[in-house]
mmCIF file of C-alpha atoms and ligand atoms in Angstrom:
data_model
loop_
_atom_site.group_PDB
_atom_site.id
_atom_site.type_symbol
_atom_site.label_atom_id
_atom_site.label_comp_id
_atom_site.label_asym_id
_atom_site.label_seq_id
_atom_site.Cartn_x
_atom_site.Cartn_y
_atom_site.Cartn_z
ATOM 1 C CA UNK M 1 24.051 -140.814 181.098
ATOM 2 C CA UNK M 2 27.285 -138.911 180.633
ATOM 3 C CA UNK M 3 29.101 -137.579 177.599
ATOM 4 C CA UNK M 4 32.423 -138.287 175.967
ATOM 5 C CA UNK M 5 34.227 -134.934 176.023
ATOM 6 C CA UNK M 6 37.462 -134.050 174.214
ATOM 7 C CA UNK M 7 39.484 -131.009 175.339
ATOM 8 C CA UNK M 8 41.731 -129.685 172.566
ATOM 9 C CA UNK M 9 44.626 -127.510 173.762
ATOM 10 C CA UNK M 10 44.521 -129.318 177.111
ATOM 11 C CA UNK M 11 48.078 -128.306 178.037
ATOM 12 C CA UNK M 12 47.372 -124.571 177.572
ATOM 13 C CA UNK M 13 46.142 -121.899 179.974
ATOM 14 C CA UNK M 14 42.514 -122.183 178.775
ATOM 15 C CA UNK M 15 42.559 -125.973 178.263
ATOM 16 C CA UNK M 16 43.710 -126.635 181.829
ATOM 17 C CA UNK M 17 40.993 -124.300 183.102
ATOM 18 C CA UNK M 18 38.464 -126.188 180.963
ATOM 19 C CA UNK M 19 39.410 -129.501 182.586
ATOM 20 C CA UNK M 20 39.173 -127.862 186.015
ATOM 21 C CA UNK M 21 35.800 -126.280 185.217
ATOM 22 C CA UNK M 22 34.286 -129.494 183.820
ATOM 23 C CA UNK M 23 35.289 -131.254 187.043
ATOM 24 C CA UNK M 24 34.243 -128.481 189.451
ATOM 25 C CA UNK M 25 30.808 -128.083 187.846
ATOM 26 C CA UNK M 26 30.322 -131.861 187.694
ATOM 27 C CA UNK M 27 29.612 -131.790 183.996
ATOM 28 C CA UNK M 28 28.273 -135.292 183.284
ATOM 29 C CA UNK M 29 31.251 -137.001 181.641
ATOM 30 C CA UNK M 30 31.709 -140.678 180.842
ATOM 31 C CA UNK M 31 35.156 -140.118 179.428
ATOM 32 C CA UNK M 32 37.486 -137.140 178.895
ATOM 33 C CA UNK M 33 40.262 -136.964 176.300
ATOM 34 C CA UNK M 34 43.089 -134.423 176.631
ATOM 35 C CA UNK M 35 44.482 -133.407 173.238
ATOM 36 C CA UNK M 36 47.334 -131.150 172.181
ATOM 37 C CA UNK M 37 50.101 -131.046 169.573
ATOM 38 C CA UNK M 38 52.621 -133.843 169.011
ATOM 39 C CA UNK M 39 55.050 -131.779 171.146
ATOM 40 C CA UNK M 40 53.163 -132.564 174.348
ATOM 41 C CA UNK M 41 51.594 -135.922 173.455
ATOM 42 C CA UNK M 42 52.434 -138.383 176.232
ATOM 43 C CA UNK M 43 52.525 -135.724 178.980
ATOM 44 C CA UNK M 44 50.043 -135.871 181.862
ATOM 45 C CA UNK M 45 47.424 -133.256 182.812
ATOM 46 C CA UNK M 46 45.173 -133.276 185.890
ATOM 47 C CA UNK M 47 41.438 -133.763 185.781
ATOM 48 C CA UNK M 48 40.195 -132.940 189.252
ATOM 49 C CA UNK M 49 42.224 -133.777 192.366
ATOM 50 C CA UNK M 50 42.799 -137.440 191.638
ATOM 51 C CA UNK M 51 42.521 -138.236 187.932
ATOM 52 C CA UNK M 52 45.391 -137.788 185.520
ATOM 53 C CA UNK M 53 44.905 -137.826 181.759
ATOM 54 C CA UNK M 54 47.577 -138.789 179.234
ATOM 55 C CA UNK M 55 47.747 -136.161 176.475
ATOM 56 C CA UNK M 56 47.021 -137.455 172.969
ATOM 57 C CA UNK M 57 48.041 -136.005 169.607
ATOM 58 C CA UNK M 58 45.178 -134.036 167.987
ATOM 59 C CA UNK M 59 46.568 -134.769 164.534
ATOM 60 C CA UNK M 60 45.808 -138.501 164.786
ATOM 61 C CA UNK M 61 42.779 -138.391 167.109
ATOM 62 C CA UNK M 62 39.526 -139.876 165.769
ATOM 63 C CA UNK M 63 36.485 -137.851 166.966
ATOM 64 C CA UNK M 64 33.954 -140.519 165.922
ATOM 65 C CA UNK M 65 31.865 -141.491 168.962
ATOM 66 C CA UNK M 66 32.821 -138.347 170.927
ATOM 67 C CA UNK M 67 29.902 -136.062 171.866
ATOM 68 C CA UNK M 68 31.558 -132.687 172.548
ATOM 69 C CA UNK M 69 34.953 -131.144 171.843
ATOM 70 C CA UNK M 70 36.034 -128.003 173.670
ATOM 71 C CA UNK M 71 38.672 -126.433 171.422
ATOM 72 C CA UNK M 72 41.318 -123.922 172.578
ATOM 73 C CA UNK M 73 44.390 -124.314 170.365
ATOM 74 C CA UNK M 74 45.418 -121.538 167.954
ATOM 75 C CA UNK M 75 42.956 -120.392 165.273
ATOM 76 C CA UNK M 76 44.827 -122.082 162.394
ATOM 77 C CA UNK M 77 44.563 -125.442 164.190
ATOM 78 C CA UNK M 78 40.832 -125.014 164.829
ATOM 79 C CA UNK M 79 40.404 -124.129 161.138
ATOM 80 C CA UNK M 80 41.505 -127.655 160.214
ATOM 81 C CA UNK M 81 40.428 -129.829 163.118
ATOM 82 C CA UNK M 82 37.125 -128.274 164.297
ATOM 83 C CA UNK M 83 35.344 -129.051 160.989
ATOM 84 C CA UNK M 84 36.985 -132.493 161.036
ATOM 85 C CA UNK M 85 35.567 -133.145 164.541
ATOM 86 C CA UNK M 86 32.156 -131.720 163.582
ATOM 87 C CA UNK M 87 32.163 -133.905 160.462
ATOM 88 C CA UNK M 88 32.485 -136.957 162.739
ATOM 89 C CA UNK M 89 29.321 -135.937 164.607
ATOM 90 C CA UNK M 90 31.128 -134.357 167.568
ATOM 91 C CA UNK M 91 29.732 -130.958 168.572
ATOM 92 C CA UNK M 92 32.543 -128.371 168.739
ATOM 93 C CA UNK M 93 32.684 -125.373 171.089
ATOM 94 C CA UNK M 94 35.604 -123.325 169.802
ATOM 95 C CA UNK M 95 37.478 -120.692 171.803
ATOM 96 C CA UNK M 96 39.638 -119.360 169.012
ATOM 97 C CA UNK M 97 38.781 -116.448 166.725
ATOM 98 C CA UNK M 98 38.480 -118.777 163.700
ATOM 99 C CA UNK M 99 34.680 -119.091 163.386
ATOM 100 C CA UNK M 100 33.315 -116.211 165.504
ATOM 101 C CA UNK M 101 32.117 -114.045 162.636
ATOM 102 C CA UNK M 102 30.965 -116.944 160.419
ATOM 103 C CA UNK M 103 27.215 -116.308 159.875
ATOM 104 C CA UNK M 104 26.566 -120.060 160.160
ATOM 105 C CA UNK M 105 28.308 -120.331 163.536
ATOM 106 C CA UNK M 106 26.510 -119.020 166.637
ATOM 107 C CA UNK M 107 28.625 -116.780 168.896
ATOM 108 C CA UNK M 108 27.251 -117.348 172.354
ATOM 109 C CA UNK M 109 27.323 -116.076 175.921
ATOM 110 C CA UNK M 110 24.659 -118.147 177.717
ATOM 111 C CA UNK M 111 23.455 -115.272 179.947
ATOM 112 C CA UNK M 112 23.083 -113.015 176.899
ATOM 113 C CA UNK M 113 21.983 -114.895 173.744
ATOM 114 C CA UNK M 114 21.267 -118.592 174.467
ATOM 115 C CA UNK M 115 18.609 -118.483 171.724
ATOM 116 C CA UNK M 116 21.446 -118.371 169.147
ATOM 117 C CA UNK M 117 22.117 -122.047 169.963
ATOM 118 C CA UNK M 118 18.909 -122.901 168.111
ATOM 119 C CA UNK M 119 20.747 -122.610 164.764
ATOM 120 C CA UNK M 120 23.923 -124.719 164.835
ATOM 121 C CA UNK M 121 24.471 -125.323 161.131
ATOM 122 C CA UNK M 122 28.107 -126.405 160.946
ATOM 123 C CA UNK M 123 28.260 -128.411 164.185
ATOM 124 C CA UNK M 124 30.386 -125.603 165.663
ATOM 125 C CA UNK M 125 29.567 -122.999 168.331
ATOM 126 C CA UNK M 126 32.013 -120.135 168.895
ATOM 127 C CA UNK M 127 33.074 -118.695 172.231
ATOM 128 C CA UNK M 128 33.599 -114.907 172.018
ATOM 129 C CA UNK M 129 36.803 -113.057 172.840
ATOM 130 C CA UNK M 130 37.487 -112.763 176.589
ATOM 131 C CA UNK M 131 37.174 -108.968 176.709
ATOM 132 C CA UNK M 132 33.870 -109.098 174.773
ATOM 133 C CA UNK M 133 32.315 -111.726 177.049
ATOM 134 C CA UNK M 134 32.546 -109.772 180.305
ATOM 135 C CA UNK M 135 31.449 -106.564 178.588
ATOM 136 C CA UNK M 136 28.269 -108.049 177.075
ATOM 137 C CA UNK M 137 27.370 -109.809 180.343
ATOM 138 C CA UNK M 138 27.368 -106.379 182.035
ATOM 139 C CA UNK M 139 25.693 -104.549 179.127
ATOM 140 C CA UNK M 140 22.851 -107.036 178.584
ATOM 141 C CA UNK M 141 20.637 -106.061 181.580
ATOM 142 C CA UNK M 142 21.264 -102.369 180.852
ATOM 143 C CA UNK M 143 20.468 -102.815 177.157
ATOM 144 C CA UNK M 144 17.203 -104.621 177.978
ATOM 145 C CA UNK M 145 15.992 -101.678 180.083
ATOM 146 C CA UNK M 146 17.615 -98.537 178.710
ATOM 147 C CA UNK M 147 18.822 -99.532 175.192
ATOM 148 C CA UNK M 148 22.537 -99.073 174.756
ATOM 149 C CA UNK M 149 23.402 -96.637 171.953
ATOM 150 C CA UNK M 150 27.181 -96.199 172.204
ATOM 151 C CA UNK M 151 30.016 -97.722 174.250
ATOM 152 C CA UNK M 152 33.497 -96.288 174.808
ATOM 153 C CA UNK M 153 35.685 -98.908 176.470
ATOM 154 C CA UNK M 154 39.330 -99.082 177.556
ATOM 155 C CA UNK M 155 40.601 -102.505 178.600
ATOM 156 C CA UNK M 156 43.297 -103.502 181.069
ATOM 157 C CA UNK M 157 44.030 -107.071 179.925
ATOM 158 C CA UNK M 158 46.155 -109.572 181.821
ATOM 159 C CA UNK M 159 49.037 -111.509 180.267
ATOM 160 C CA UNK M 160 47.200 -114.854 180.591
ATOM 161 C CA UNK M 161 45.098 -113.593 177.675
ATOM 162 C CA UNK M 162 48.234 -114.348 175.642
ATOM 163 C CA UNK M 163 48.451 -117.912 176.980
ATOM 164 C CA UNK M 164 50.912 -119.715 179.185
ATOM 165 C CA UNK M 165 53.944 -118.210 177.405
ATOM 166 C CA UNK M 166 52.644 -114.689 178.066
ATOM 167 C CA UNK M 167 52.437 -115.517 181.773
ATOM 168 C CA UNK M 168 55.974 -116.933 181.729
ATOM 169 C CA UNK M 169 57.280 -113.756 180.068
ATOM 170 C CA UNK M 170 55.851 -111.470 182.751
ATOM 171 C CA UNK M 171 57.246 -113.755 185.456
ATOM 172 C CA UNK M 172 60.736 -113.979 183.935
ATOM 173 C CA UNK M 173 60.975 -110.238 183.172
ATOM 174 C CA UNK M 174 59.760 -109.292 186.664
ATOM 175 C CA UNK M 175 62.169 -111.664 188.384
ATOM 176 C CA UNK M 176 65.016 -110.650 186.079
ATOM 177 C CA UNK M 177 64.569 -106.961 186.789
ATOM 178 C CA UNK M 178 65.671 -107.520 190.409
ATOM 179 C CA UNK M 179 68.935 -109.209 189.417
ATOM 180 C CA UNK M 180 69.768 -106.887 186.503
ATOM 181 C CA UNK M 181 68.921 -109.276 183.620
ATOM 182 C CA UNK M 182 68.156 -107.561 180.312
ATOM 183 C CA UNK M 183 64.454 -108.186 179.571
ATOM 184 C CA UNK M 184 63.817 -110.711 176.789
ATOM 185 C CA UNK M 185 60.833 -109.545 174.708
ATOM 186 C CA UNK M 186 59.157 -112.388 172.781
ATOM 187 C CA UNK M 187 55.416 -112.647 173.414
ATOM 188 C CA UNK M 188 54.644 -108.919 173.599
ATOM 189 C CA UNK M 189 55.807 -105.991 171.489
ATOM 190 C CA UNK M 190 57.612 -104.232 174.355
ATOM 191 C CA UNK M 191 58.668 -105.168 177.882
ATOM 192 C CA UNK M 192 55.483 -105.994 179.814
ATOM 193 C CA UNK M 193 56.913 -106.077 183.348
ATOM 194 C CA UNK M 194 56.387 -102.655 185.009
ATOM 195 C CA UNK M 195 54.800 -101.349 181.804
ATOM 196 C CA UNK M 196 51.471 -101.132 179.921
ATOM 197 C CA UNK M 197 51.220 -101.769 176.177
ATOM 198 C CA UNK M 198 48.394 -100.237 174.096
ATOM 199 C CA UNK M 199 48.550 -102.974 171.475
ATOM 200 C CA UNK M 200 46.911 -106.442 171.429
ATOM 201 C CA UNK M 201 46.783 -108.550 168.237
ATOM 202 C CA UNK M 202 47.768 -107.043 164.884
ATOM 203 C CA UNK M 203 47.161 -103.544 163.507
ATOM 204 C CA UNK M 204 44.376 -102.991 160.967
ATOM 205 C CA UNK M 205 44.336 -100.433 158.135
ATOM 206 C CA UNK M 206 42.326 -97.870 160.126
ATOM 207 C CA UNK M 207 44.880 -97.753 162.981
ATOM 208 C CA UNK M 208 42.834 -99.901 165.353
ATOM 209 C CA UNK M 209 43.978 -103.366 166.438
ATOM 210 C CA UNK M 210 42.267 -106.675 165.756
ATOM 211 C CA UNK M 211 41.500 -107.093 169.465
ATOM 212 C CA UNK M 212 39.638 -103.752 169.367
ATOM 213 C CA UNK M 213 37.836 -104.764 166.164
ATOM 214 C CA UNK M 214 36.738 -108.030 167.841
ATOM 215 C CA UNK M 215 35.048 -106.101 170.663
ATOM 216 C CA UNK M 216 33.143 -104.011 168.103
ATOM 217 C CA UNK M 217 31.916 -106.747 165.764
ATOM 218 C CA UNK M 218 31.347 -109.442 168.396
ATOM 219 C CA UNK M 219 29.191 -107.099 170.524
ATOM 220 C CA UNK M 220 27.043 -106.380 167.474
ATOM 221 C CA UNK M 221 26.674 -110.086 166.657
ATOM 222 C CA UNK M 222 25.868 -111.145 170.237
ATOM 223 C CA UNK M 223 23.841 -108.236 171.583
ATOM 224 C CA UNK M 224 22.589 -105.805 168.924
ATOM 225 C CA UNK M 225 23.963 -104.678 165.521
ATOM 226 C CA UNK M 226 22.888 -101.074 166.298
ATOM 227 C CA UNK M 227 25.276 -100.667 169.258
ATOM 228 C CA UNK M 228 28.296 -98.490 168.385
ATOM 229 C CA UNK M 229 31.531 -99.488 170.146
ATOM 230 C CA UNK M 230 34.959 -97.861 170.233
ATOM 231 C CA UNK M 231 37.609 -99.803 172.152
ATOM 232 C CA UNK M 232 41.208 -99.228 173.235
ATOM 233 C CA UNK M 233 42.754 -102.558 174.261
ATOM 234 C CA UNK M 234 45.752 -102.451 176.576
ATOM 235 C CA UNK M 235 47.949 -105.218 177.986
ATOM 236 C CA UNK M 236 48.900 -104.715 181.643
ATOM 237 C CA UNK M 237 51.356 -106.587 183.911
ATOM 238 C CA UNK M 238 48.689 -108.627 185.711
ATOM 239 C CA UNK M 239 48.704 -112.429 185.524
ATOM 240 C CA UNK M 240 44.971 -113.212 185.528
ATOM 241 C CA UNK M 241 41.826 -111.076 185.195
ATOM 242 C CA UNK M 242 40.790 -108.444 182.688
ATOM 243 C CA UNK M 243 39.445 -105.040 183.768
ATOM 244 C CA UNK M 244 37.498 -102.592 181.618
ATOM 245 C CA UNK M 245 36.540 -98.952 182.067
ATOM 246 C CA UNK M 246 33.242 -98.400 180.237
ATOM 247 C CA UNK M 247 31.380 -95.238 179.306
ATOM 248 C CA UNK M 248 27.919 -96.078 177.968
ATOM 249 C CA UNK M 249 25.298 -93.866 176.342
ATOM 250 C CA UNK M 250 21.655 -94.986 176.281
ATOM 251 C CA UNK M 251 18.588 -94.160 174.177
ATOM 252 C CA UNK M 252 16.362 -93.965 177.249
ATOM 253 C CA UNK M 253 16.799 -92.051 180.524
ATOM 254 C CA UNK M 254 18.675 -93.996 183.192
ATOM 255 C CA UNK M 255 19.551 -93.359 186.826
ATOM 256 C CA UNK M 256 22.396 -94.953 188.765
ATOM 257 C CA UNK M 257 19.889 -96.544 191.149
ATOM 258 C CA UNK M 258 17.898 -98.118 188.289
ATOM 259 C CA UNK M 259 21.072 -99.379 186.616
ATOM 260 C CA UNK M 260 22.319 -100.842 189.883
ATOM 261 C CA UNK M 261 19.019 -102.669 190.361
ATOM 262 C CA UNK M 262 19.077 -104.077 186.799
ATOM 263 C CA UNK M 263 22.691 -105.242 187.220
ATOM 264 C CA UNK M 264 21.994 -106.817 190.624
ATOM 265 C CA UNK M 265 19.170 -108.917 189.158
ATOM 266 C CA UNK M 266 21.212 -110.072 186.149
ATOM 267 C CA UNK M 267 22.622 -113.613 185.897
ATOM 268 C CA UNK M 268 26.428 -113.764 186.041
ATOM 269 C CA UNK M 269 26.811 -110.194 187.332
ATOM 270 C CA UNK M 270 27.890 -109.201 190.810
ATOM 271 C CA UNK M 271 27.814 -105.537 191.868
ATOM 272 C CA UNK M 272 30.509 -104.577 194.387
ATOM 273 C CA UNK M 273 30.364 -100.828 194.686
ATOM 274 C CA UNK M 274 30.715 -99.080 198.012
ATOM 275 C CA UNK M 275 32.199 -95.616 197.950
ATOM 276 C CA UNK M 276 35.085 -96.282 200.302
ATOM 277 C CA UNK M 277 38.673 -97.482 200.152
ATOM 278 C CA UNK M 278 38.657 -100.935 198.551
ATOM 279 C CA UNK M 279 34.932 -100.877 197.792
ATOM 280 C CA UNK M 280 35.481 -102.156 194.233
ATOM 281 C CA UNK M 281 36.778 -105.299 192.558
ATOM 282 C CA UNK M 282 40.287 -105.682 191.105
ATOM 283 C CA UNK M 283 41.654 -108.473 188.869
ATOM 284 C CA UNK M 284 43.259 -110.158 191.897
ATOM 285 C CA UNK M 285 39.853 -110.272 193.636
ATOM 286 C CA UNK M 286 38.208 -111.718 190.514
ATOM 287 C CA UNK M 287 40.803 -114.470 189.971
ATOM 288 C CA UNK M 288 39.189 -117.907 190.293
ATOM 289 C CA UNK M 289 35.675 -116.430 190.434
ATOM 290 C CA UNK M 290 32.848 -117.068 187.976
ATOM 291 C CA UNK M 291 31.150 -113.660 188.105
ATOM 292 C CA UNK M 292 31.551 -110.552 186.021
ATOM 293 C CA UNK M 293 31.986 -107.830 188.629
ATOM 294 C CA UNK M 294 30.730 -104.252 188.284
ATOM 295 C CA UNK M 295 32.106 -101.424 190.426
ATOM 296 C CA UNK M 296 32.457 -97.615 190.326
ATOM 297 C CA UNK M 297 28.982 -97.146 188.799
ATOM 298 C CA UNK M 298 28.228 -93.438 188.269
ATOM 299 C CA UNK M 299 26.432 -91.017 185.971
ATOM 300 C CA UNK M 300 28.200 -89.631 182.926
ATOM 301 C CA UNK M 301 27.206 -85.949 183.133
ATOM 302 C CA UNK M 302 28.615 -85.170 179.654
ATOM 303 C CA UNK M 303 25.622 -86.734 177.814
ATOM 304 C CA UNK M 304 21.850 -86.850 178.432
ATOM 305 C CA UNK M 305 21.587 -90.580 179.259
ATOM 306 C CA UNK M 306 24.986 -91.853 180.276
ATOM 307 C CA UNK M 307 26.755 -94.086 182.788
ATOM 308 C CA UNK M 308 30.375 -94.929 183.541
ATOM 309 C CA UNK M 309 31.518 -98.085 185.316
ATOM 310 C CA UNK M 310 34.366 -100.537 185.963
ATOM 311 C CA UNK M 311 34.000 -104.198 184.997
ATOM 312 C CA UNK M 312 36.316 -107.078 185.985
ATOM 313 C CA UNK M 313 36.320 -110.820 185.314
ATOM 314 C CA UNK M 314 38.670 -113.808 185.269
ATOM 315 C CA UNK M 315 39.569 -114.088 181.573
ATOM 316 C CA UNK M 316 40.483 -117.773 181.825
ATOM 317 C CA UNK M 317 37.128 -118.629 183.453
ATOM 318 C CA UNK M 318 34.189 -116.489 182.257
ATOM 319 C CA UNK M 319 36.377 -115.148 179.435
ATOM 320 C CA UNK M 320 37.062 -118.654 178.111
ATOM 321 C CA UNK M 321 36.680 -122.014 179.925
ATOM 322 C CA UNK M 322 33.595 -121.318 182.037
ATOM 323 C CA UNK M 323 31.704 -119.748 179.137
ATOM 324 C CA UNK M 324 32.494 -122.788 176.963
ATOM 325 C CA UNK M 325 31.321 -125.229 179.651
ATOM 326 C CA UNK M 326 28.175 -123.129 180.219
ATOM 327 C CA UNK M 327 27.454 -123.407 176.481
ATOM 328 C CA UNK M 328 27.751 -127.203 176.803
ATOM 329 C CA UNK M 329 25.463 -127.147 179.871
ATOM 330 C CA UNK M 330 22.915 -125.051 177.969
ATOM 331 C CA UNK M 331 22.984 -127.485 175.051
ATOM 332 C CA UNK M 332 22.359 -130.345 177.484
ATOM 333 C CA UNK M 333 19.475 -128.405 179.093
ATOM 334 C CA UNK M 334 18.023 -127.638 175.632
ATOM 335 C CA UNK M 335 18.194 -131.334 174.752
ATOM 336 C CA UNK M 336 20.544 -130.788 171.798
ATOM 337 C CA UNK M 337 23.385 -132.907 173.172
ATOM 338 C CA UNK M 338 21.079 -135.566 174.566
ATOM 339 C CA UNK M 339 19.692 -136.102 171.076
ATOM 340 C CA UNK M 340 23.183 -136.331 169.598
ATOM 341 C CA UNK M 341 24.437 -138.765 172.259
ATOM 342 C CA UNK M 342 21.332 -140.997 172.001
HETATM 343 N N1 LIG I 1 43.792 -116.981 177.435
HETATM 344 C C1 LIG I 1 42.609 -116.399 177.347
HETATM 345 O O1 LIG I 1 42.200 -115.601 178.203
HETATM 346 C C2 LIG I 1 41.717 -116.710 176.185
HETATM 347 C C3 LIG I 1 40.409 -116.292 176.227
HETATM 348 C C4 LIG I 1 39.559 -116.566 175.158
HETATM 349 C C5 LIG I 1 40.062 -117.275 174.075
HETATM 350 N N2 LIG I 1 41.360 -117.672 174.055
HETATM 351 C C6 LIG I 1 41.836 -118.425 172.883
HETATM 352 O O2 LIG I 1 42.047 -119.776 173.277
HETATM 353 C C7 LIG I 1 43.153 -120.326 172.543
HETATM 354 C C8 LIG I 1 44.171 -120.903 173.515
HETATM 355 O O3 LIG I 1 44.615 -119.912 174.394
HETATM 356 P P1 LIG I 1 45.570 -120.223 175.615
HETATM 357 O O4 LIG I 1 45.651 -118.957 176.345
HETATM 358 O O5 LIG I 1 45.159 -121.461 176.325
HETATM 359 O O6 LIG I 1 46.970 -120.512 174.840
HETATM 360 P P2 LIG I 1 48.206 -121.422 175.314
HETATM 361 O O7 LIG I 1 48.358 -121.390 176.784
HETATM 362 O O8 LIG I 1 49.341 -120.982 174.470
HETATM 363 O O9 LIG I 1 47.775 -122.908 174.891
HETATM 364 C C9 LIG I 1 47.678 -123.291 173.548
HETATM 365 C C10 LIG I 1 47.237 -124.746 173.469
HETATM 366 O O10 LIG I 1 47.044 -125.077 172.103
HETATM 367 C C11 LIG I 1 47.791 -126.257 171.818
HETATM 368 N N3 LIG I 1 48.271 -126.288 170.443
HETATM 369 C C12 LIG I 1 49.067 -125.379 169.829
HETATM 370 N N4 LIG I 1 49.328 -125.814 168.557
HETATM 371 C C13 LIG I 1 48.694 -126.996 168.402
HETATM 372 C C14 LIG I 1 48.581 -127.924 167.343
HETATM 373 N N5 LIG I 1 49.224 -127.741 166.172
HETATM 374 N N6 LIG I 1 47.833 -129.042 167.527
HETATM 375 C C15 LIG I 1 47.207 -129.256 168.704
HETATM 376 N N7 LIG I 1 47.268 -128.411 169.759
HETATM 377 C C16 LIG I 1 48.002 -127.300 169.603
HETATM 378 C C17 LIG I 1 48.954 -126.213 172.778
HETATM 379 O O11 LIG I 1 49.495 -127.509 172.907
HETATM 380 P P3 LIG I 1 51.081 -127.799 173.074
HETATM 381 O O12 LIG I 1 51.324 -127.786 174.562
HETATM 382 O O13 LIG I 1 51.238 -129.146 172.494
HETATM 383 O O14 LIG I 1 51.818 -126.736 172.335
HETATM 384 C C18 LIG I 1 48.255 -125.712 174.041
HETATM 385 O O15 LIG I 1 47.597 -126.790 174.668
HETATM 386 C C19 LIG I 1 43.685 -119.194 171.658
HETATM 387 O O16 LIG I 1 43.136 -119.315 170.373
HETATM 388 C C20 LIG I 1 43.181 -117.946 172.345
HETATM 389 O O17 LIG I 1 43.014 -116.880 171.457
HETATM 390 C C21 LIG I 1 42.201 -117.434 175.083
#
């Protein structure tokens, strides 16, 4: 038996990756609906190598009889249509920031806290922010063994984190710079080509940004409320793949060898760390891959129990589409979706 799956935001960077991921992982589908705004209704999107789906307007779509909806529009659209879909009996997995901190909505990374799926009260499950997902996948095996106390993280986030228009802006600015075009700045706050911008999402009263705040509060909700996090989130001129430099302090003593062993055994983590030229993973290497990669693992000699490392993942896959599909797979394995579809 397969499921009827709706993909909301199907024309976007994440939505297209969702369709690709559902097909690649052979998620058991009977029917797939591609939904977006009225602007792109009637366009075609690919589902696998052969199938083409005609995009339908979310506004007028009836979710009755649909089992799962993978949402990745903007937060304000999820605010209206995710509860509408859930109200029709369709289980929603939402990629936007709209419901992440709602106490009645589980915020889930299947390798880290699948148990949170036991309490789906509003018919909605939230997918965390892309930079949080890869960080908690890497922290989880270390937290289980050595108990993470404090994390200092700096991110190097690709432009695809800002959607398809962010990718277009980097492309157009880069190309334009070779023919002397003045850079047009629309999606980012300064020119992104040949630059780095220490500002993602809006500023908060304390001088941090909302992207930084998300990493703090989402880590607490997913992994452990006692973990202290300070983040600096930076946009870099890379198309796909987020990198993070982490400095982590633990309650218990830890050696590099023990940490390496814990990371190697962890689901979703791949350690690539040889101390030679190129013996580490970059965003280009991680593009199209499912894993969260850990490199440059070393002791932090400035504290008693500390480590520093480099962490990279494809933000459109593990940071968004893959994580959402893995949540759906986990729900199927737990029997939650089977009961709903029966
Ligand atoms: N990119 C990432 O790495 C990442 C990671 C985690 C979470 N997210 C979140 O996922 C969401 C989508 O991100 P993205 O990168 O895919 O953005 P995107 O490339 O800009 O795509 C946005 C999608 O939302 C649709 N949409 C916009 N307004 C709509 C409306 N009124 N009704 C129905 N559909 C509407 C768009 O359809 P049209 O073509 O019709 O405009 C498009 O399909 C965002 O909330 C983002 O924060 C993104």
